[in-house]
Amino acid sequence: LLFLLSFLFHFPCTDSNPSIVVQQNISFYLIQISSYANQSWAQNRGSAWLDELQTHGWDSETGTIIFLHTWSRGNFSNEEIVDLQLLFRVYFSGLTMEVQEQASQFQIKYPIEIQVRVGCELHSGKITKDFLHAAFNGLNFLSYQNKSWVPFPEGGIRAQKVCDLLNIYEGYKETAYYIIREVCPRSLLGILDGAKMDLQRQVRPEVWLSSSPNLQPGRLLLACHVSGFYPKPIWVMWMRGTQEQLETKQGDILPHADGTWYLRVTLDVEDKEASGLSCRVRHSSLRDQDIILYWGHGLSVILITFAVIVPLVLLIVLVLLCKKRCSYQGIP
Ligand SMILES: *[C@@H]1O[C@H](CO)[C@@H](O)[C@H](O)[C@H]1NC(C)=O
Ligand SMILES: *[C@@H]1O[C@H](CO)[C@@H](O)[C@H](O)[C@H]1NC(C)=O
Ligand SMILES: *[C@@H]1O[C@H](CO)[C@@H](O)[C@H](O)[C@H]1NC(C)=O
Ligand SMILES: *[C@@H]1O[C@H](CO)[C@@H](O)[C@H](O)[C@H]1NC(C)=O
């Protein structure tokens, strides 16, 4: 394994001087989520991200990289991609074997969850920061700093032991260094130009209101749903006139499968106080034209429609009936 890794480590690397100068800060990172349900069941999931935009997936059946956009290949050659896939495959199967062996040796309880985030950041055109963090069962476990493995305090004695062990092997350290310092900057700089269109896209949110009875009688939980927007930064507030309702509660911003976002913002109010409230949404896609939806107006629009349409239909029916009857009677 180490032989293979050190062999892979030596494939040609071009220098990673940034040729594109971008104003904003941006990061590229890989995420690994490995789940072990029992001694015989393991699943490795992998993905790559440019800030909040997913760029790559990992097909664990075939052990191949999934390129999610036309530009996701960057400027890696096919040969280099084949080598990278091999590196990830060897890593995933090696890790799975290691975890299962350690689990049975030290009677570690299943299920086991390992999460890794490794990446680099571009600041004003220069790669200035990189990181590799690993978590074990949801707690910080170890990181890679300055060419060595460092335990997190939360990881306890186990993290210390794993780091001591990993630090013995130059191959692991060099592979981590290679991913962080070569693959990451090259991926980031290689896809940035192609990704620009997708990163700069602006998608307007759809907004709707709903309510549900609160646990306490006489109160309502008003919800403002904001869905399908891009990019992620957004401002949503329940208002009374120009007054921000500070008890507004914001949920997590959740992803849609198409890369856009969803947010639900709620307000707990007395039944009687609901009318006159509005939900205000500010987002870059709207420029200065905030979306404002008034509570109760949706309902009244429907009522007004009913109030106008129902009598109108009745009237038409009556007129038609009358015409028929009238013509039977021979009266024009
Ligand atoms: C790939 O892109 C990076 C960043 O733009 C550049 O430094 C490197 O020379 C390119 N490599 C190849 C093989 O084109
Ligand atoms: C970019 O990162 C640098 C260094 O961390 C920071 O000083 C700067 O404010 C950031 N710029 C933006 C636009 O976020
Ligand atoms: C291991 O876990 C998988 C997934 O949860 C389950 O389907 C399987 O039956 C389990 N096997 C054993 C031997 O417990
Ligand atoms: C990294 O290591 C070098 C040399 O061993 C040392 O000078 C430097 O302070 C270290 N940096 C950090 C952040 O630990």
CSV table of C-alpha atoms and ligand atoms in Angstrom, one decimal:
chain,number,residue,atom,x,y,z
A,1,LEU,CA,0.0,0.0,0.0
A,2,LEU,CA,2.7,2.4,1.0
A,3,PHE,CA,4.7,1.5,-2.1
A,4,LEU,CA,1.7,2.3,-4.3
A,5,LEU,CA,1.0,5.5,-2.5
A,6,SER,CA,4.6,6.7,-2.8
A,7,PHE,CA,4.6,5.7,-6.4
A,8,LEU,CA,1.4,7.7,-7.1
A,9,PHE,CA,2.9,10.6,-5.2
A,10,HIS,CA,5.6,11.0,-7.9
A,11,PHE,CA,3.4,11.7,-10.9
A,12,PRO,CA,4.2,15.0,-12.6
A,13,CYS,CA,3.0,18.1,-11.0
A,14,THR,CA,3.0,21.5,-12.6
A,15,ASP,CA,3.6,24.6,-10.6
A,16,SER,CA,0.5,26.1,-9.2
A,17,ASN,CA,1.1,29.8,-9.7
A,18,PRO,CA,-2.3,31.3,-10.0
A,19,SER,CA,-2.9,32.9,-13.4
A,20,ILE,CA,-6.4,34.0,-12.7
A,21,VAL,CA,-6.9,36.8,-10.3
A,22,VAL,CA,-10.3,36.7,-8.6
A,23,GLN,CA,-11.5,39.3,-6.2
A,24,GLN,CA,-13.4,37.1,-3.8
A,25,ASN,CA,-12.1,34.4,-1.5
A,26,ILE,CA,-13.1,30.9,-2.5
A,27,SER,CA,-12.3,27.4,-1.3
A,28,PHE,CA,-12.2,24.0,-2.9
A,29,TYR,CA,-12.6,21.0,-0.7
A,30,LEU,CA,-13.2,17.2,-0.6
A,31,ILE,CA,-15.6,15.6,1.8
A,32,GLN,CA,-15.5,12.0,2.8
A,33,ILE,CA,-18.3,10.4,4.8
A,34,SER,CA,-17.5,6.8,5.7
A,35,SER,CA,-20.1,4.7,7.6
A,36,TYR,CA,-19.6,1.3,9.1
A,37,ALA,CA,-22.8,-0.4,10.2
A,38,ASN,CA,-21.2,-3.6,11.4
A,39,GLN,CA,-18.2,-5.9,10.8
A,40,SER,CA,-19.4,-6.6,7.2
A,41,TRP,CA,-21.1,-3.4,6.0
A,42,ALA,CA,-19.2,-0.2,5.0
A,43,GLN,CA,-20.1,2.7,2.8
A,44,ASN,CA,-17.7,5.4,1.5
A,45,ARG,CA,-19.1,8.5,0.1
A,46,GLY,CA,-17.1,11.3,-1.5
A,47,SER,CA,-17.7,14.7,-3.0
A,48,ALA,CA,-15.9,17.8,-4.0
A,49,TRP,CA,-17.1,21.4,-3.6
A,50,LEU,CA,-16.2,24.9,-4.8
A,51,ASP,CA,-17.6,26.9,-1.9
A,52,GLU,CA,-21.2,25.8,-1.8
A,53,LEU,CA,-21.3,24.4,-5.3
A,54,GLN,CA,-20.7,20.7,-5.7
A,55,THR,CA,-18.3,19.9,-8.5
A,56,HIS,CA,-17.6,16.2,-8.2
A,57,GLY,CA,-19.1,13.0,-6.8
A,58,TRP,CA,-17.7,9.6,-6.1
A,59,ASP,CA,-19.2,6.4,-7.5
A,60,SER,CA,-18.2,3.9,-4.9
A,61,GLU,CA,-19.5,0.9,-7.0
A,62,THR,CA,-17.0,1.5,-9.8
A,63,GLY,CA,-14.5,3.5,-7.8
A,64,THR,CA,-14.6,6.5,-10.2
A,65,ILE,CA,-14.9,10.2,-10.0
A,66,ILE,CA,-18.3,11.7,-11.2
A,67,PHE,CA,-17.8,15.0,-13.0
A,68,LEU,CA,-20.9,17.1,-12.3
A,69,HIS,CA,-20.2,19.9,-14.7
A,70,THR,CA,-18.5,20.2,-18.1
A,71,TRP,CA,-15.7,22.2,-16.4
A,72,SER,CA,-15.2,19.8,-13.5
A,73,ARG,CA,-12.3,18.1,-15.1
A,74,GLY,CA,-10.2,21.2,-14.9
A,75,ASN,CA,-7.0,20.7,-16.7
A,76,PHE,CA,-6.1,17.2,-15.4
A,77,SER,CA,-5.2,14.8,-18.1
A,78,ASN,CA,-7.1,11.5,-18.4
A,79,GLU,CA,-4.0,9.7,-17.2
A,80,GLU,CA,-3.8,11.9,-14.1
A,81,ILE,CA,-7.5,11.3,-13.4
A,82,VAL,CA,-7.0,7.5,-13.6
A,83,ASP,CA,-4.2,7.8,-11.2
A,84,LEU,CA,-6.2,9.9,-8.7
A,85,GLN,CA,-9.1,7.4,-8.9
A,86,LEU,CA,-6.7,4.6,-8.1
A,87,LEU,CA,-5.3,6.6,-5.1
A,88,PHE,CA,-8.8,7.2,-3.7
A,89,ARG,CA,-9.8,3.5,-4.3
A,90,VAL,CA,-6.7,2.3,-2.5
A,91,TYR,CA,-7.3,4.8,0.3
A,92,PHE,CA,-11.0,3.8,0.8
A,93,SER,CA,-10.4,0.1,0.8
A,94,GLY,CA,-7.3,0.4,3.0
A,95,LEU,CA,-9.2,2.6,5.5
A,96,THR,CA,-12.2,0.2,5.6
A,97,MET,CA,-9.9,-2.7,6.3
A,98,GLU,CA,-8.1,-0.8,9.0
A,99,VAL,CA,-11.3,0.4,10.7
A,100,GLN,CA,-12.8,-3.1,10.8
A,101,GLU,CA,-9.6,-4.6,12.1
A,102,GLN,CA,-9.2,-2.0,14.8
A,103,ALA,CA,-12.9,-2.2,15.7
A,104,SER,CA,-12.7,-6.0,16.3
A,105,GLN,CA,-9.3,-5.7,18.1
A,106,PHE,CA,-10.3,-2.9,20.5
A,107,GLN,CA,-14.0,-3.8,20.6
A,108,ILE,CA,-15.1,-0.4,19.3
A,109,LYS,CA,-18.9,-0.3,19.1
A,110,TYR,CA,-20.7,0.0,15.7
A,111,PRO,CA,-22.0,2.0,14.0
A,112,ILE,CA,-18.9,4.0,13.3
A,113,GLU,CA,-18.9,7.2,11.3
A,114,ILE,CA,-15.8,8.9,9.9
A,115,GLN,CA,-15.9,12.4,8.2
A,116,VAL,CA,-13.0,14.1,6.5
A,117,ARG,CA,-12.8,17.6,5.0
A,118,VAL,CA,-9.7,18.5,3.1
A,119,GLY,CA,-9.2,21.6,1.0
A,120,CYS,CA,-7.5,24.8,0.2
A,121,GLU,CA,-8.5,28.5,0.0
A,122,LEU,CA,-7.8,31.2,-2.5
A,123,HIS,CA,-7.5,34.8,-1.2
A,124,SER,CA,-7.1,37.6,-3.7
A,125,GLY,CA,-5.6,35.3,-6.3
A,126,LYS,CA,-3.3,33.4,-4.0
A,127,ILE,CA,-3.7,30.0,-2.3
A,128,THR,CA,-3.0,31.0,1.3
A,129,LYS,CA,-4.7,28.4,3.4
A,130,ASP,CA,-5.2,24.7,3.5
A,131,PHE,CA,-6.8,22.2,5.9
A,132,LEU,CA,-7.5,18.6,6.6
A,133,HIS,CA,-9.8,17.8,9.5
A,134,ALA,CA,-11.2,14.4,10.4
A,135,ALA,CA,-14.0,13.6,12.8
A,136,PHE,CA,-14.8,10.3,14.5
A,137,ASN,CA,-18.5,9.6,15.4
A,138,GLY,CA,-19.3,13.3,15.0
A,139,LEU,CA,-16.5,14.7,17.2
A,140,ASN,CA,-13.3,16.4,16.0
A,141,PHE,CA,-10.6,13.7,15.9
A,142,LEU,CA,-7.4,14.8,14.1
A,143,SER,CA,-6.0,17.3,11.7
A,144,TYR,CA,-3.0,17.6,9.5
A,145,GLN,CA,-0.7,20.5,10.2
A,146,ASN,CA,2.8,21.4,9.2
A,147,LYS,CA,3.4,17.9,7.7
A,148,SER,CA,2.2,15.9,10.6
A,149,TRP,CA,-0.9,14.5,12.2
A,150,VAL,CA,-2.2,16.4,15.3
A,151,PRO,CA,-5.0,15.1,17.6
A,152,PHE,CA,-7.9,17.2,18.7
A,153,PRO,CA,-8.5,17.2,22.5
A,154,GLU,CA,-12.0,15.9,21.9
A,155,GLY,CA,-10.5,12.8,20.3
A,156,GLY,CA,-8.9,11.8,23.6
A,157,ILE,CA,-6.3,9.1,24.0
A,158,ARG,CA,-7.6,7.3,20.8
A,159,ALA,CA,-6.8,10.3,18.6
A,160,GLN,CA,-3.4,10.6,20.2
A,161,LYS,CA,-2.6,6.9,19.4
A,162,VAL,CA,-3.9,7.1,15.8
A,163,CYS,CA,-1.7,10.2,15.2
A,164,ASP,CA,1.3,8.6,16.8
A,165,LEU,CA,0.8,5.6,14.4
A,166,LEU,CA,0.2,7.8,11.3
A,167,ASN,CA,3.2,10.0,12.0
A,168,ILE,CA,5.5,7.0,11.7
A,169,TYR,CA,4.6,6.5,8.0
A,170,GLU,CA,6.1,9.0,5.6
A,171,GLY,CA,3.9,7.7,2.8
A,172,TYR,CA,0.7,8.9,4.5
A,173,LYS,CA,2.1,12.3,5.3
A,174,GLU,CA,3.3,12.7,1.8
A,175,THR,CA,0.0,11.6,0.3
A,176,ALA,CA,-1.8,14.1,2.5
A,177,TYR,CA,0.7,16.8,1.5
A,178,TYR,CA,0.2,16.0,-2.1
A,179,ILE,CA,-3.6,16.2,-2.0
A,180,ILE,CA,-3.5,19.5,0.0
A,181,ARG,CA,-0.6,21.2,-1.8
A,182,GLU,CA,-0.8,19.9,-5.3
A,183,VAL,CA,-4.2,18.4,-6.2
A,184,CYS,CA,-6.2,21.0,-4.4
A,185,PRO,CA,-4.6,24.2,-5.7
A,186,ARG,CA,-4.5,22.7,-9.2
A,187,SER,CA,-8.2,21.7,-9.0
A,188,LEU,CA,-9.2,25.1,-7.7
A,189,LEU,CA,-7.3,27.1,-10.2
A,190,GLY,CA,-8.1,24.7,-13.0
A,191,ILE,CA,-11.9,24.9,-12.7
A,192,LEU,CA,-12.3,28.5,-11.5
A,193,ASP,CA,-12.7,30.0,-15.0
A,194,GLY,CA,-15.1,27.3,-16.1
A,195,ALA,CA,-17.1,27.6,-12.9
A,196,LYS,CA,-17.5,31.3,-13.1
A,197,MET,CA,-20.8,31.2,-15.0
A,198,ASP,CA,-22.3,28.8,-12.5
A,199,LEU,CA,-20.9,30.6,-9.4
A,200,GLN,CA,-22.2,34.0,-10.6
A,201,ARG,CA,-25.7,32.8,-11.6
A,202,GLN,CA,-28.6,34.5,-9.9
A,203,VAL,CA,-31.8,32.6,-9.3
A,204,ARG,CA,-34.8,34.3,-7.9
A,205,PRO,CA,-36.6,32.7,-4.9
A,206,GLU,CA,-40.2,31.7,-4.8
A,207,VAL,CA,-41.9,32.8,-1.7
A,208,TRP,CA,-45.1,31.6,0.0
A,209,LEU,CA,-46.7,31.8,3.4
A,210,SER,CA,-48.3,29.2,5.6
A,211,SER,CA,-49.5,28.9,9.2
A,212,SER,CA,-50.1,26.2,11.7
A,213,PRO,CA,-51.8,26.3,15.1
A,214,ASN,CA,-49.2,26.7,17.8
A,215,LEU,CA,-49.1,24.4,20.8
A,216,GLN,CA,-50.7,27.2,22.9
A,217,PRO,CA,-54.3,28.0,22.1
A,218,GLY,CA,-55.0,31.3,20.5
A,219,ARG,CA,-51.6,31.5,18.9
A,220,LEU,CA,-50.4,30.9,15.4
A,221,LEU,CA,-47.0,29.9,13.9
A,222,LEU,CA,-46.6,31.9,10.7
A,223,ALA,CA,-44.1,30.5,8.3
A,224,CYS,CA,-42.4,32.2,5.3
A,225,HIS,CA,-41.0,29.8,2.8
A,226,VAL,CA,-38.2,31.0,0.5
A,227,SER,CA,-37.2,28.4,-2.0
A,228,GLY,CA,-34.9,27.9,-5.0
A,229,PHE,CA,-32.6,30.9,-4.6
A,230,TYR,CA,-28.9,31.2,-5.6
A,231,PRO,CA,-26.4,32.3,-4.3
A,232,LYS,CA,-26.8,31.4,-0.6
A,233,PRO,CA,-26.7,34.7,1.2
A,234,ILE,CA,-30.2,36.0,1.8
A,235,TRP,CA,-32.1,38.2,4.3
A,236,VAL,CA,-35.7,37.2,5.3
A,237,MET,CA,-37.7,39.0,8.0
A,238,TRP,CA,-41.2,39.1,9.3
A,239,MET,CA,-42.3,42.8,9.4
A,240,ARG,CA,-45.1,44.9,10.6
A,241,GLY,CA,-45.0,47.9,8.3
A,242,THR,CA,-41.3,48.9,8.4
A,243,GLN,CA,-40.8,47.4,11.8
A,244,GLU,CA,-38.7,44.2,11.9
A,245,GLN,CA,-40.2,41.6,14.1
A,246,LEU,CA,-37.2,40.6,16.2
A,247,GLU,CA,-38.8,37.4,17.4
A,248,THR,CA,-38.5,36.1,13.9
A,249,LYS,CA,-36.8,32.7,13.9
A,250,GLN,CA,-34.7,31.6,11.0
A,251,GLY,CA,-34.2,27.9,10.2
A,252,ASP,CA,-31.1,26.4,8.6
A,253,ILE,CA,-30.5,27.2,4.9
A,254,LEU,CA,-31.1,23.8,3.3
A,255,PRO,CA,-29.9,22.6,-0.1
A,256,HIS,CA,-32.1,21.5,-3.1
A,257,ALA,CA,-30.8,18.9,-5.4
A,258,ASP,CA,-30.3,21.4,-8.2
A,259,GLY,CA,-27.8,23.5,-6.1
A,260,THR,CA,-30.3,26.2,-5.1
A,261,TRP,CA,-31.3,26.8,-1.5
A,262,TYR,CA,-34.4,26.8,0.7
A,263,LEU,CA,-35.1,28.7,3.9
A,264,ARG,CA,-38.1,28.8,6.3
A,265,VAL,CA,-38.5,31.7,8.7
A,266,THR,CA,-41.2,31.6,11.4
A,267,LEU,CA,-43.0,33.9,13.7
A,268,ASP,CA,-45.1,32.9,16.7
A,269,VAL,CA,-48.0,35.4,17.1
A,270,GLU,CA,-51.4,35.8,18.7
A,271,ASP,CA,-54.3,34.9,16.3
A,272,LYS,CA,-55.5,38.5,16.4
A,273,GLU,CA,-52.2,40.0,15.6
A,274,ALA,CA,-51.5,38.1,12.5
A,275,SER,CA,-53.1,40.5,10.1
A,276,GLY,CA,-50.9,43.4,9.0
A,277,LEU,CA,-47.7,41.2,9.1
A,278,SER,CA,-45.6,40.7,6.1
A,279,CYS,CA,-42.6,38.6,5.1
A,280,ARG,CA,-39.8,40.6,3.4
A,281,VAL,CA,-37.1,38.9,1.3
A,282,ARG,CA,-33.9,40.6,0.2
A,283,HIS,CA,-31.6,38.7,-2.2
A,284,SER,CA,-29.0,39.6,-4.8
A,285,SER,CA,-31.2,38.1,-7.6
A,286,LEU,CA,-33.9,40.7,-6.8
A,287,ARG,CA,-31.5,43.7,-6.9
A,288,ASP,CA,-33.4,46.4,-4.9
A,289,GLN,CA,-36.8,44.9,-5.5
A,290,ASP,CA,-37.5,43.1,-2.3
A,291,ILE,CA,-40.3,40.6,-2.3
A,292,ILE,CA,-43.0,41.5,0.3
A,293,LEU,CA,-45.9,39.1,1.0
A,294,TYR,CA,-48.7,40.2,3.3
A,295,TRP,CA,-50.2,37.7,5.7
A,296,GLY,CA,-53.9,37.2,4.9
A,297,HIS,CA,-53.7,38.8,1.5
A,298,GLY,CA,-53.4,35.4,-0.3
A,299,LEU,CA,-56.6,34.4,1.4
A,300,SER,CA,-58.5,37.6,0.6
A,301,VAL,CA,-57.4,37.4,-3.0
A,302,ILE,CA,-59.0,34.0,-3.2
A,303,LEU,CA,-62.1,35.3,-1.4
A,304,ILE,CA,-62.4,38.3,-3.7
A,305,THR,CA,-62.1,36.0,-6.6
A,306,PHE,CA,-64.9,33.8,-5.3
A,307,ALA,CA,-67.0,36.8,-4.4
A,308,VAL,CA,-66.7,38.1,-8.0
A,309,ILE,CA,-66.7,34.9,-10.0
A,310,VAL,CA,-69.5,33.0,-8.3
A,311,PRO,CA,-72.2,35.6,-8.8
A,312,LEU,CA,-70.9,36.2,-12.4
A,313,VAL,CA,-71.3,32.5,-13.3
A,314,LEU,CA,-74.7,32.5,-11.7
A,315,LEU,CA,-75.7,35.5,-13.7
A,316,ILE,CA,-74.5,34.0,-16.9
A,317,VAL,CA,-76.4,30.7,-16.2
A,318,LEU,CA,-79.5,32.6,-15.4
A,319,VAL,CA,-79.3,34.7,-18.5
A,320,LEU,CA,-78.8,31.5,-20.6
A,321,LEU,CA,-81.7,29.8,-18.9
A,322,CYS,CA,-83.9,32.7,-19.4
A,323,LYS,CA,-83.0,33.0,-23.1
A,324,LYS,CA,-83.8,29.4,-23.7
A,325,ARG,CA,-87.1,29.6,-21.8
A,326,CYS,CA,-87.9,32.9,-23.4
A,327,SER,CA,-87.2,31.5,-26.9
A,328,TYR,CA,-89.4,28.5,-26.2
A,329,GLN,CA,-92.2,30.9,-25.5
A,330,GLY,CA,-91.5,32.6,-28.8
A,331,ILE,CA,-90.4,35.8,-27.2
A,332,PRO,CA,-87.2,37.3,-28.7
B,1,LIG,C1,-3.4,23.7,-15.1
B,1,LIG,O1,-3.9,25.0,-14.5
B,1,LIG,C2,-3.1,25.5,-13.5
B,1,LIG,C3,-3.8,26.7,-12.9
B,1,LIG,O2,-4.3,27.5,-13.9
B,1,LIG,C4,-1.8,25.9,-14.2
B,1,LIG,O3,-0.9,26.4,-13.3
B,1,LIG,C5,-1.1,24.6,-14.9
B,1,LIG,O4,0.0,25.0,-15.6
B,1,LIG,C6,-2.1,24.0,-15.8
B,1,LIG,N1,-1.6,22.7,-16.2
B,1,LIG,C7,-1.7,22.2,-17.4
B,1,LIG,C8,-1.1,20.8,-17.6
B,1,LIG,O5,-2.2,22.8,-18.3
B,2,LIG,C1,-10.6,37.4,2.1
B,2,LIG,O1,-9.7,36.8,3.0
B,2,LIG,C2,-8.8,37.7,3.6
B,2,LIG,C3,-7.9,36.9,4.5
B,2,LIG,O2,-8.5,35.9,5.3
B,2,LIG,C4,-9.6,38.7,4.5
B,2,LIG,O3,-8.8,39.6,5.1
B,2,LIG,C5,-10.6,39.4,3.5
B,2,LIG,O4,-11.4,40.3,4.2
B,2,LIG,C6,-11.5,38.4,2.7
B,2,LIG,N1,-12.2,39.1,1.7
B,2,LIG,C7,-13.5,38.8,1.5
B,2,LIG,C8,-14.2,39.6,0.4
B,2,LIG,O5,-14.2,38.0,2.1
B,3,LIG,C1,-24.8,-5.1,8.7
B,3,LIG,O1,-25.5,-3.8,8.4
B,3,LIG,C2,-26.3,-3.8,7.3
B,3,LIG,C3,-26.8,-2.4,7.0
B,3,LIG,O2,-27.3,-1.9,8.1
B,3,LIG,C4,-27.4,-4.8,7.4
B,3,LIG,O3,-28.2,-4.8,6.2
B,3,LIG,C5,-26.8,-6.2,7.6
B,3,LIG,O4,-27.8,-7.2,7.9
B,3,LIG,C6,-25.9,-6.2,8.8
B,3,LIG,N1,-25.2,-7.5,8.9
B,3,LIG,C7,-25.0,-8.1,10.1
B,3,LIG,C8,-24.2,-9.4,10.0
B,3,LIG,O5,-25.4,-7.6,11.2
B,4,LIG,C1,5.7,24.4,11.3
B,4,LIG,O1,7.1,23.8,11.4
B,4,LIG,C2,8.1,24.8,11.2
B,4,LIG,C3,9.4,24.0,11.2
B,4,LIG,O2,9.4,22.9,12.0
B,4,LIG,C4,8.0,25.8,12.4
B,4,LIG,O3,9.0,26.8,12.3
B,4,LIG,C5,6.6,26.4,12.4
B,4,LIG,O4,6.5,27.3,13.5
B,4,LIG,C6,5.5,25.4,12.4
B,4,LIG,N1,4.2,26.1,12.2
B,4,LIG,C7,3.2,25.7,12.9
B,4,LIG,C8,1.9,26.5,12.6
B,4,LIG,O5,3.2,24.9,13.8
